[in-house]
Amino acid sequence: MPSITRDTRNGVDTGRTAMAWWQQVLAVDAKFNNHRAPATPGFKTLYIRRRSQLLRDSAREEEREGSVRGYLRVRLALLQHRYCLTLDQLSLKSRSASLRSNSRLTIEGESPKCHSRNMSLATSQALGCGQGESRVAASGPGSTVVPTQRAEASRAIVGGTSIGENYAFSGVHHIFDQHKESVPMVKFAHNDAGLLGCCSLDGSLSICQVLEGQPHVVHTLRHHTAGVTGFDWSATNDLLLSCGEDGTTCLWSSASGECLRSVADPAGGRVFSCVFHPLNSNWAVLGNSRGLVQVLNISTGHYPKGGTSRVAGQVTALTFDASGKTLWAGDDKGTIVSFLFDLGSGCLRKGKRCVVREDACVTSLSARAWASREAPDPTLLVSAGCDALLLYRVVDKEGGLRLRRRFTLTHRSQPIRSTFCPLMSFRQGACVVSGCEDCSVWFLDVEREVRPLINRLQGHAAPVLGVTFNYNESLLATSDASGLVIVWKRQ
């Protein structure tokens, strides 16, 4: 029988075997959720969903017990001070809420009957599963509570709509046509609902504002002398990093549109992909046509020693995991290689190699600490030029991959991109979105075994290349091979 360490002072239970630390933090937040923005109920749901996502993404495998316990105490004290409530008052309010609605109780806090239980039950309530409405996933450190068909509380949280109805992006919010050639990538800024970046093979980038007033182009960025193949936002959205077929990598100020730095590829190759480190925007990783994965120090413009590695083909896609410790690189030979990244020195150490399919170009990689509540394992979404969208499970600390699902869509020669939906749903299933060479946007439920296609947007007249959600899923932007960018809104 494993030992359990508990600290019930201030109402916090830190039983090590009860749950992960992030679940304990989420449970504390859920107790006070009813008192956040009482005039806007939708904000409460969005807050819990976003908080759950961020806590999962930042969760580490090893946490010191003392630091977690201390954080929980401080967090609880701050929330009590902010809302002028004690745990006893919360318990009484929860009992009153339980008489009105069992489904609201699962978000607002613990019932009096559950008040003395450990935090694992509180977490199951915070995640929207009422008593007798949930099942437990596979046992182990990553176990969690997931919804079932009878989870009335979960359905109440999302308004009773299905996952297909939730992603009905049929209304067009705005259409941008400022680019004259193919737009291979669009991307919303981090935690900003209206700031959208686009890059084009006409050699320019654009920054658009789609929510504040009339949608308009804020800046057009010109420095590249050939097509721009990719870009990325820094963590604070104050910088953009772009790469192009002219072999240069440019650093931009998103506020002024000024090019702050331009660095030529030392190997003389074309640069097809670039990405900021998720925790330190001084580091960026580039992939070029000569098969080199290169770490660049943005502050100095230098490539650190030990920060360059080679793969079999041209590097066409890059992505980090949420912790920034693991990097995956995809090439035009159909191979994905993982690397372990050292944050201090910028050194790369090659990990595992996975063959998607011989000579099937990997055009997009997207990593997520979870795919859905039913699939809490780290996951990699892959677009490959073999008419396939693939979902891989990350199986070890070196970034090894195991194929979980394969979906068939038209994808042969174009640089099609795909992405996870940014918010974890309280519904069953999980949605991903992909462009397609049939000129449509595909929404797929990766948990559905039969007929996974749940929605399809048809508005482009050319192959759809780039897809991106804003952080709260209110808008979806897509781009195509003719240079058109469509911003879709929910019904």
PDB file of N, CA, C and O in Angstrom, residues 46 86 185 246 381:
ATOM      1  N   LEU A  46     -15.509  29.334 -19.896  1.00  0.00           N
ATOM      2  CA  LEU A  46     -14.280  29.566 -20.651  1.00  0.00           C
ATOM      3  C   LEU A  46     -13.067  29.588 -19.726  1.00  0.00           C
ATOM      4  O   LEU A  46     -12.010  29.046 -20.058  1.00  0.00           O
ATOM      5  N   THR A  86     -14.918  32.342   2.999  1.00  0.00           N
ATOM      6  CA  THR A  86     -14.205  31.275   3.686  1.00  0.00           C
ATOM      7  C   THR A  86     -14.656  29.945   3.114  1.00  0.00           C
ATOM      8  O   THR A  86     -15.643  29.874   2.382  1.00  0.00           O
ATOM      9  N   MET A 185       0.504  29.839 -44.770  1.00  0.00           N
ATOM     10  CA  MET A 185       0.358  29.767 -43.312  1.00  0.00           C
ATOM     11  C   MET A 185      -0.359  30.992 -42.786  1.00  0.00           C
ATOM     12  O   MET A 185      -0.103  32.116 -43.218  1.00  0.00           O
ATOM     13  N   ASP A 246      14.417  32.771 -49.879  1.00  0.00           N
ATOM     14  CA  ASP A 246      15.649  33.509 -50.148  1.00  0.00           C
ATOM     15  C   ASP A 246      16.762  33.145 -49.178  1.00  0.00           C
ATOM     16  O   ASP A 246      17.863  33.696 -49.255  1.00  0.00           O
ATOM     17  N   LEU A 381       0.075  15.720 -34.037  1.00  0.00           N
ATOM     18  CA  LEU A 381      -0.777  15.706 -35.223  1.00  0.00           C
ATOM     19  C   LEU A 381       0.102  15.976 -36.436  1.00  0.00           C
ATOM     20  O   LEU A 381       0.855  16.947 -36.459  1.00  0.00           O
TER      21      LEU A 381
END
